[in-house]
PDB file of C-alpha atoms in Angstrom:
ATOM      1  CA  UNK K  68      -0.093   0.019  -0.061  1.00  0.00           C
ATOM      2  CA  UNK K  69       1.185   3.492  -0.987  1.00  0.00           C
ATOM      3  CA  UNK K  70       1.775   6.098   1.683  1.00  0.00           C
ATOM      4  CA  UNK K  71      -0.077   9.405   1.457  1.00  0.00           C
ATOM      5  CA  UNK K  72       1.324  12.780   2.405  1.00  0.00           C
ATOM      6  CA  UNK K  73      -0.028  16.367   2.572  1.00  0.00           C
ATOM      7  CA  UNK K  74       2.201  19.478   2.411  1.00  0.00           C
ATOM      8  CA  UNK K  75       1.566  22.944   3.124  1.00  0.00           C
ATOM      9  CA  UNK K  76       1.438  25.498   5.876  1.00  0.00           C
ATOM     10  CA  UNK K  77       0.813  24.180   9.480  1.00  0.00           C
ATOM     11  CA  UNK K  78      -2.744  25.700   9.958  1.00  0.00           C
ATOM     12  CA  UNK K  79      -3.869  24.070   6.583  1.00  0.00           C
ATOM     13  CA  UNK K  80      -2.634  20.554   7.001  1.00  0.00           C
ATOM     14  CA  UNK K  81      -2.518  19.657  10.803  1.00  0.00           C
ATOM     15  CA  UNK K  82      -6.019  17.960  10.842  1.00  0.00           C
ATOM     16  CA  UNK K  83      -4.803  15.472   8.070  1.00  0.00           C
ATOM     17  CA  UNK K  84      -2.795  13.625  10.316  1.00  0.00           C
ATOM     18  CA  UNK K  85      -5.729  12.217  12.106  1.00  0.00           C
ATOM     19  CA  UNK K  86      -6.981  10.675   8.754  1.00  0.00           C
ATOM     20  CA  UNK K  87      -3.644   8.700   8.403  1.00  0.00           C
ATOM     21  CA  UNK K  88      -1.859  11.070   6.015  1.00  0.00           C
ATOM     22  CA  UNK K  89       1.611  12.144   6.823  1.00  0.00           C
ATOM     23  CA  UNK K  90       1.865  16.120   7.229  1.00  0.00           C
ATOM     24  CA  UNK K  91       4.912  17.922   6.267  1.00  0.00           C
ATOM     25  CA  UNK K  92       4.542  21.583   7.560  1.00  0.00           C
ATOM     26  CA  UNK K  93       6.568  23.656   5.014  1.00  0.00           C
ATOM     27  CA  UNK K  94       6.118  27.211   3.733  1.00  0.00           C
ATOM     28  CA  UNK K  95       9.661  27.701   2.316  1.00  0.00           C
ATOM     29  CA  UNK K  96       9.531  26.967  -1.503  1.00  0.00           C
ATOM     30  CA  UNK K  97      13.159  25.609  -1.849  1.00  0.00           C
ATOM     31  CA  UNK K  98      12.851  23.225   1.191  1.00  0.00           C
ATOM     32  CA  UNK K  99       9.316  22.460   0.031  1.00  0.00           C
ATOM     33  CA  UNK K 100      10.810  21.387  -3.391  1.00  0.00           C
ATOM     34  CA  UNK K 101      13.303  19.174  -1.787  1.00  0.00           C
ATOM     35  CA  UNK K 102      10.530  17.522   0.511  1.00  0.00           C
ATOM     36  CA  UNK K 103       8.493  16.915  -2.842  1.00  0.00           C
ATOM     37  CA  UNK K 104      11.303  15.087  -4.619  1.00  0.00           C
ATOM     38  CA  UNK K 105      12.125  13.186  -1.319  1.00  0.00           C
ATOM     39  CA  UNK K 106       8.589  11.837  -1.084  1.00  0.00           C
ATOM     40  CA  UNK K 107       8.132  11.033  -4.747  1.00  0.00           C
ATOM     41  CA  UNK K 108      11.600   8.934  -4.494  1.00  0.00           C
ATOM     42  CA  UNK K 109      10.463   7.256  -1.307  1.00  0.00           C
ATOM     43  CA  UNK K 110       7.032   5.745  -2.252  1.00  0.00           C
ATOM     44  CA  UNK K 111       4.508   8.093  -1.732  1.00  0.00           C
ATOM     45  CA  UNK K 112       1.642   7.451  -3.981  1.00  0.00           C
ATOM     46  CA  UNK K 113      -0.427  10.530  -3.261  1.00  0.00           C
ATOM     47  CA  UNK K 114       0.733  13.818  -2.103  1.00  0.00           C
ATOM     48  CA  UNK K 115      -1.497  16.740  -1.480  1.00  0.00           C
ATOM     49  CA  UNK K 116      -0.066  20.010  -1.538  1.00  0.00           C
ATOM     50  CA  UNK K 117      -2.192  23.363  -0.694  1.00  0.00           C
ATOM     51  CA  UNK K 118      -2.588  25.607  -3.666  1.00  0.00           C
ATOM     52  CA  UNK K 119      -0.688  28.567  -2.078  1.00  0.00           C
ATOM     53  CA  UNK K 120       2.426  26.357  -1.691  1.00  0.00           C
ATOM     54  CA  UNK K 121       1.849  24.773  -5.063  1.00  0.00           C
ATOM     55  CA  UNK K 122       2.050  28.255  -6.968  1.00  0.00           C
ATOM     56  CA  UNK K 123       5.511  28.287  -5.702  1.00  0.00           C
ATOM     57  CA  UNK K 124       6.233  24.758  -6.821  1.00  0.00           C
ATOM     58  CA  UNK K 125       5.099  24.877 -10.394  1.00  0.00           C
ATOM     59  CA  UNK K 126       8.267  23.491 -12.000  1.00  0.00           C
ATOM     60  CA  UNK K 127       9.001  20.714  -9.533  1.00  0.00           C
ATOM     61  CA  UNK K 128       5.044  19.760  -9.742  1.00  0.00           C
ATOM     62  CA  UNK K 129       5.402  19.663 -13.608  1.00  0.00           C
ATOM     63  CA  UNK K 130       8.094  17.209 -13.334  1.00  0.00           C
ATOM     64  CA  UNK K 131       5.588  14.493 -12.040  1.00  0.00           C
ATOM     65  CA  UNK K 132       2.727  15.475 -14.620  1.00  0.00           C
ATOM     66  CA  UNK K 133       3.389  12.582 -16.916  1.00  0.00           C
ATOM     67  CA  UNK K 134       4.745  10.225 -14.198  1.00  0.00           C
ATOM     68  CA  UNK K 135       2.299   7.316 -13.069  1.00  0.00           C
ATOM     69  CA  UNK K 136       3.185   8.114  -9.160  1.00  0.00           C
ATOM     70  CA  UNK K 137       2.899  10.189  -7.391  1.00  0.00           C
ATOM     71  CA  UNK K 138      -0.203  11.490  -7.949  1.00  0.00           C
ATOM     72  CA  UNK K 139      -0.088  15.399  -6.870  1.00  0.00           C
ATOM     73  CA  UNK K 140      -3.229  16.675  -5.959  1.00  0.00           C
ATOM     74  CA  UNK K 141      -3.751  20.365  -4.963  1.00  0.00           C
ATOM     75  CA  UNK K 142      -6.059  21.142  -2.054  1.00  0.00           C
ATOM     76  CA  UNK K 143      -7.159  24.794  -0.771  1.00  0.00           C
ATOM     77  CA  UNK K 144      -5.601  26.067   2.593  1.00  0.00           C
ATOM     78  CA  UNK K 145      -6.822  28.094   5.183  1.00  0.00           C
ATOM     79  CA  UNK K 146      -6.771  31.119   3.027  1.00  0.00           C
ATOM     80  CA  UNK K 147      -9.016  29.981   0.565  1.00  0.00           C
ATOM     81  CA  UNK K 148      -9.631  28.163  -2.694  1.00  0.00           C
ATOM     82  CA  UNK K 149      -7.739  29.904  -5.451  1.00  0.00           C
ATOM     83  CA  UNK K 150      -9.246  27.712  -8.246  1.00  0.00           C
ATOM     84  CA  UNK K 151      -5.851  26.455  -9.082  1.00  0.00           C
ATOM     85  CA  UNK K 152      -6.503  23.088  -7.977  1.00  0.00           C
ATOM     86  CA  UNK K 153     -10.013  22.544 -10.168  1.00  0.00           C
ATOM     87  CA  UNK K 154      -8.245  23.843 -12.949  1.00  0.00           C
ATOM     88  CA  UNK K 155      -5.133  21.148 -12.524  1.00  0.00           C
ATOM     89  CA  UNK K 156      -8.156  18.341 -12.541  1.00  0.00           C
ATOM     90  CA  UNK K 157      -9.890  19.862 -15.667  1.00  0.00           C
ATOM     91  CA  UNK K 158      -6.471  19.864 -17.398  1.00  0.00           C
ATOM     92  CA  UNK K 159      -5.699  16.106 -16.394  1.00  0.00           C
ATOM     93  CA  UNK K 160      -9.094  15.060 -17.478  1.00  0.00           C
ATOM     94  CA  UNK K 161      -8.966  17.181 -20.928  1.00  0.00           C
ATOM     95  CA  UNK K 162      -5.652  15.029 -21.475  1.00  0.00           C
ATOM     96  CA  UNK K 163      -6.954  11.896 -20.557  1.00  0.00           C
ATOM     97  CA  UNK K 164     -10.142  11.966 -22.763  1.00  0.00           C
ATOM     98  CA  UNK K 165      -8.930  14.587 -25.391  1.00  0.00           C
ATOM     99  CA  UNK K 166     -12.021  16.953 -24.629  1.00  0.00           C
ATOM    100  CA  UNK K 167     -13.227  19.233 -22.206  1.00  0.00           C
ATOM    101  CA  UNK K 168     -16.031  17.578 -20.423  1.00  0.00           C
ATOM    102  CA  UNK K 169     -16.649  19.957 -17.537  1.00  0.00           C
ATOM    103  CA  UNK K 170     -19.459  22.479 -18.584  1.00  0.00           C
ATOM    104  CA  UNK K 171     -19.653  25.699 -16.879  1.00  0.00           C
ATOM    105  CA  UNK K 172     -23.114  26.167 -18.047  1.00  0.00           C
ATOM    106  CA  UNK K 173     -24.517  29.831 -17.861  1.00  0.00           C
TER     107      UNK K 173
END
């Protein structure tokens, strides 16, 4: 079974430990990039990253875009939802099915 990690500021991630995820409280982009590489190379299957931290790690996250593992999933932090996570999911779906299937009716 794969391990699951969550990265971000302490206030956004501390509750995830009670769900069995391994939290890594990080705000420094350089330290976060190193930790992301370390987690990816040590058997983590899913890594949740707060949108705020992910915005500072775009190049590092892009490294794993085509990789089978780990799945990197953006989540909102305590400061709110920037929409970056849903855009990433939408992009992945478009790549997988070759079409935009999410309709923003209106």
